[in-house]
Amino acid sequence: MQIDRRAQILMVAIFLAVILAPGLIQAVFELRDGEWPRALDVFLRPPTAQNLHAYERSLEETSLVIKQLRPGMQYFQWRFLADAGEKAVVGRDGWLFYRPSVRYLVEGQTGAPEDDSTDPLLAIRSFRDQLGARQIRLLLVPVPDKESIYPEMLAGRAEGAGIVVCERTRLLLDRLEQSGIEYVDLFEVFRRARQQESRSDPGRLYLAQDSHWSPEGVRAATVAVARRVLDAGTIVRGNHAYTERPVTVRRQGDLVQMLRVPQIERALEPESVTCSQVIEAGEGMPYRDATDSEVLILGDSFLRIYEQDEPESAGFISHLARELGRPLTSIVNDGGASTLVRQALAGRPALLKNKRLVIWEFAEREIRFGIEGWKIVPLVRPGTTSR
Amino acid sequence: MVFTTHLFLFYFLPTFLILYYAMPFRSRTALIAAGSYLFYGWANPFWPLLMFASSGVDYLCGLGLLRLSGLPRDGGLPPILPKDQPRSRAQRALLIGSIASNMALLAFFKYSGFAVENLNALSEILGMGTDLVPALKVALPVGISFYTFKSMSYAIDVYLGDARPMVNFVDFCCFEAFFPDLVAGPIVRYGAIEQQMRERSHTADKFARGVVFFAMGMAKKILIANPLAQVADAAFRAGGLHWYDAWYGIVGYAFQIYFDFSGYSDMAVGLALMMGFVLIRNFDSPYQAESITDFWRRWHFSLSTWLRDYLYIPLGGNRRGPVRTYVNLMLVMLIGGLWHGASWNFVIWGAIHGGMLAFERMQGKQGPSARLPGGYRVAITFGVVCLSWVFFRAETLPQAAGYLASLFGLARTTLASDAVAAAMYTPYHLVIMTTAGALVWASPGSWAFSRRITWARAGYAGVLLLLSAAFMWTQSENPFIYFQF
C-alpha cells in the first residue's frame, strides 16, 4: 500500500510538472526579455470568438517548449515511422509528395465541383470571354501534379501503371473541350516523355524532394506550349535572340522546407539540379520580362521555380520566351493560380495593353484546392478605374 | 475548448486546478460553473447563454415540482418526491414543459435543417418546387445533444422521485455545465451525481487515478485515434477502393471512433476525479462483444442506459409481448440514431442496430449463433458493427452506398485507387493499427488498469502523458468525433 501511495504521489507530481511547465517557462522567458506575458493578452481584447481563436493560436505559435520539442518529434516520426507530417507524404526511394496533391489524386475519382465558386469552368469561361472582347486569345496550361506522373513512386502498387489522370481532372479537360477553351494537354506530353525514360532511372520530369517539375519537365512543357502557340498562328516566332548556358544549383526541395525540421533538412542531401539559363544574346544578361510584350503569362510556383528562384531566368517563362523568340510579360502568384493571379491582373489593367495572347498556367491540384476557389474576376478596361 | 489543445492542457487546466484547490469547498462549485461556461464559450460566446437559458428552465421546473408537492424540508435538504404519491396535473405540466423546452432546443438547432431539406425534397417530388420552405442555416452548438439529455434527466428524476430537487442555482449550473463531460459525455444523470454535489472527498488516491485516466484517454486520442483518422479519411474520401483497402479503412474507422470517444470519456472521468467527482463508466471493451445486444452493454453505456430508462421502459419495454418488444427496440435505436445526427445515414445506422437487437431477441439464447465458438461470435459482431459504421462515417447516403460497394468488391476502381495505399499503409499507420487491434482485443480497460496504481503503472501512465503531449504538438487541431453530436 505504501508503494501505491508513493506511486500516486509520483503520478500527480509528473502530471503537475507536465501541465505547469510550458506556461511557466514561457512566462519566465517573456518577463526576462522585458515583455508582458502573452498569456495575459486574453484580458486585453474583447472576448469575441475571433479574438479568442487568435489568442489561442498565438500561444501555440510562440510557445518556446513547442519550438524546442516539435522538430525532434517530427524527426522521430519521419525517421522511424516514415511519416512526414501534415504537409508531405513519404514515397519510395526518398521521394516526397505534397499531401494536398496526394489528396487531390486519391479523392479525385469522383465529384463534380461542389458549387459555382469552386467550379473552374465558370471562372475560366468568364476570363476567356472577357479577354475575347479585347481580341486576346486564352491558352490554358494545367500542369499535372507529380503524383499523377509518377504514381509508382508514391505507392509501389502503381508500378507499371503509367501516368494517372484522375476523374476530376479528366472531367475538367472534357468540359474545357466542350466549351471550346484551348488548353495544352501536358498529361499526354509527359506520358510520351516518360516512355523514353529508363526504368532504372525514373523521375526526370519532376524533382524527388520538391513538388515541382525538373528542368527536363520545364523543357518538355515549354516545347509543347510554344508549338501550340506558333501552330495556332496568333503569334509568330519573334526575332529576339537568346542563348543558353548550363548552371548547376543545389536545391533543398520545397517539401523538405515545408516540414520545418532542421534535423530532416540536415539528413536529406540537397538535390543537384542542372538548369539551362536563358541569356539575351546581345547583352549577355539573363532573360528579362517586357511589359509591352504581346504575350502575357499567368501562373503559380511552377512558373517561379528556376525563374525567380536560383539560378533565375531558367524556368518556364524564360524558356517559353526563347522558344517564341520574344520576351513575355508575366504575373506569378505562388499557390494562387486559380483566382489570386487574375485578381492581380485585374489590379494592373495596363498590362493587357497590346496583348494578343494570355497563357494561364495552374497546377492540377488547384482544380479543387485553389486558394480562394475559382472566383469570377471582372477585368477593368485600361484607363478606367476599378472600385 | 478541446482537451487535447495547448490552451486547455497548459493554461486552462493548471489555472483551474490551482484556483480549485485554493478555494473553500462551497466556492468550488461556483468555480466549476464559471470555468465550465468559459470552457464552453471559448468556441462561441453565444453558446453559454443558450445553455444558461436551458438550465434556467429545468431548474425552475425542479423548484416548481418541489413547491407543488407541498412537502416540508428533509433535515435541511429539499425533500424527494414520494414515488407512491400521484403527481398533480400542474406537476405533469411542468415536466412536459421541461421536456418540451429541451426538445424544442434540439429540434431547432439540430433537426430544423434536416426537416426543411426533406420537406423540400418531398415538395419537389409532388411538383411543388424545390423551395417550399426556405433553408435555415443554424450553427449547431457543440454538445447540445449531451447537455439537453442531461438536463432532461434532472426534471424526470425529480418528477419520478428518483432524486432530490436542487435549490441552489449555482449548483445546478455546475451540474449542467460541468466541463469534463459537457460536450461529449458521459451523459451523467442527475441522480448519479446529486450526492456528490453536496459532499465529496478530495484525496491523493482519487487525483492520481484521475491522472491515470486522463493520461490514458489522451494517449487514446493523440497516439491512436488521430493517426487512424488519416486512414479512415483517406478511405472514405477515395471514390472507389479495392475491397481489401475498404475493409482496412472501415476497421481503421472502427478503431478511430472507439479510441476517440472512449479516450474522451476517460479524460472526462479523469478530470472529474481530480475534482473529487466519480463519473460513470461509458465503455467496456465493446469490440469484444459476442452479439449486438452485448455490444450495447459495452458501448456508450450512458446513452444506452438513458434510452433504456427514459424511452424503452416507458414505451413498455419487453412487458407487452414479443412483437411490441421488437418494435420498441427498433424505435429506441432509430431515435438513438437520430440523436447522433440529423441525417438518413444515422437513421439507417440506428435501424441496423435496432434490427439486430430485435433479431437476436427473436433468436433467444439458443439461436444458431449461440452454438458458434466465442471467437466467431466476436468476429461476426465486429463485422456487423463495422458495416453499420459505414453509414455513421459517410457524409451522404450515396457515399455510404459507394463504400459498401467497395467493401464487397463491386466498386469501379482506377489507377488512383492504388495511390490511396500511400496514405493508408505507411509504417506509422501499420504500427498504430496493430497496436489498436492489440489494445481492443487483448488489454484491460482504463478502469481495471487505474484501480491500483503501482510504480510500473505510474511510470507507464507518465510516459503516455509525455508522449501524448509531444505528439500533440506535431498534429493540427483534431476535434473529438462526438463533438458534432
Short mmCIF file of N, CA and C in Angstrom, two decimals, chain B residues 49 201 204 208 238 241 248 250 264 307 323 364 367 374 378 415-416 478:
data_model
loop_
_atom_site.label_atom_id
_atom_site.label_comp_id
_atom_site.label_asym_id
_atom_site.label_seq_id
_atom_site.Cartn_x
_atom_site.Cartn_y
_atom_site.Cartn_z
N LEU B 49 -24.94 31.24 -23.28
CA LEU B 49 -26.23 31.88 -23.00
C LEU B 49 -27.37 30.90 -23.25
N SER B 201 -15.12 13.66 -1.49
CA SER B 201 -13.78 13.74 -0.90
C SER B 201 -12.76 14.13 -1.98
N ALA B 204 -5.51 12.09 -2.54
CA ALA B 204 -4.40 11.86 -3.48
C ALA B 204 -4.72 10.65 -4.34
N ALA B 208 -4.74 10.91 -8.26
CA ALA B 208 -3.79 10.10 -9.04
C ALA B 208 -4.53 9.21 -10.03
N ALA B 238 -11.80 8.54 -50.85
CA ALA B 238 -11.45 7.98 -52.15
C ALA B 238 -12.74 7.52 -52.84
N LEU B 241 -12.57 1.91 -54.11
CA LEU B 241 -11.45 1.24 -53.44
C LEU B 241 -11.47 -0.25 -53.77
N TYR B 248 -9.85 -2.46 -44.70
CA TYR B 248 -8.80 -1.86 -43.87
C TYR B 248 -9.26 -0.48 -43.39
N ILE B 250 -12.38 0.69 -43.05
CA ILE B 250 -13.50 0.70 -42.11
C ILE B 250 -13.06 0.16 -40.74
N TYR B 264 -12.05 10.31 -24.95
CA TYR B 264 -12.69 11.49 -24.38
C TYR B 264 -13.33 11.14 -23.04
N LEU B 307 -31.44 5.82 -22.79
CA LEU B 307 -32.53 5.45 -23.70
C LEU B 307 -33.37 4.32 -23.11
N VAL B 323 -43.78 -8.99 -30.09
CA VAL B 323 -43.82 -8.07 -31.23
C VAL B 323 -43.61 -6.63 -30.76
N GLY B 364 -33.37 -15.73 -29.32
CA GLY B 364 -33.25 -16.22 -27.95
C GLY B 364 -31.84 -16.70 -27.66
N GLY B 367 -30.26 -19.62 -30.07
CA GLY B 367 -30.20 -19.42 -31.52
C GLY B 367 -28.94 -20.01 -32.13
N GLY B 374 -16.84 -18.67 -29.27
CA GLY B 374 -16.83 -17.26 -28.90
C GLY B 374 -16.10 -16.36 -29.89
N VAL B 378 -17.53 -13.04 -31.77
CA VAL B 378 -16.90 -11.71 -31.67
C VAL B 378 -16.63 -11.16 -33.07
N LEU B 415 -6.66 3.65 -61.46
CA LEU B 415 -5.25 3.68 -61.02
C LEU B 415 -5.11 4.48 -59.74
N ALA B 416 -5.96 5.50 -59.59
CA ALA B 416 -5.88 6.32 -58.38
C ALA B 416 -6.23 5.50 -57.14
N ASN B 478 -7.58 18.51 -34.01
CA ASN B 478 -8.37 17.40 -34.49
C ASN B 478 -9.47 17.12 -33.48
#
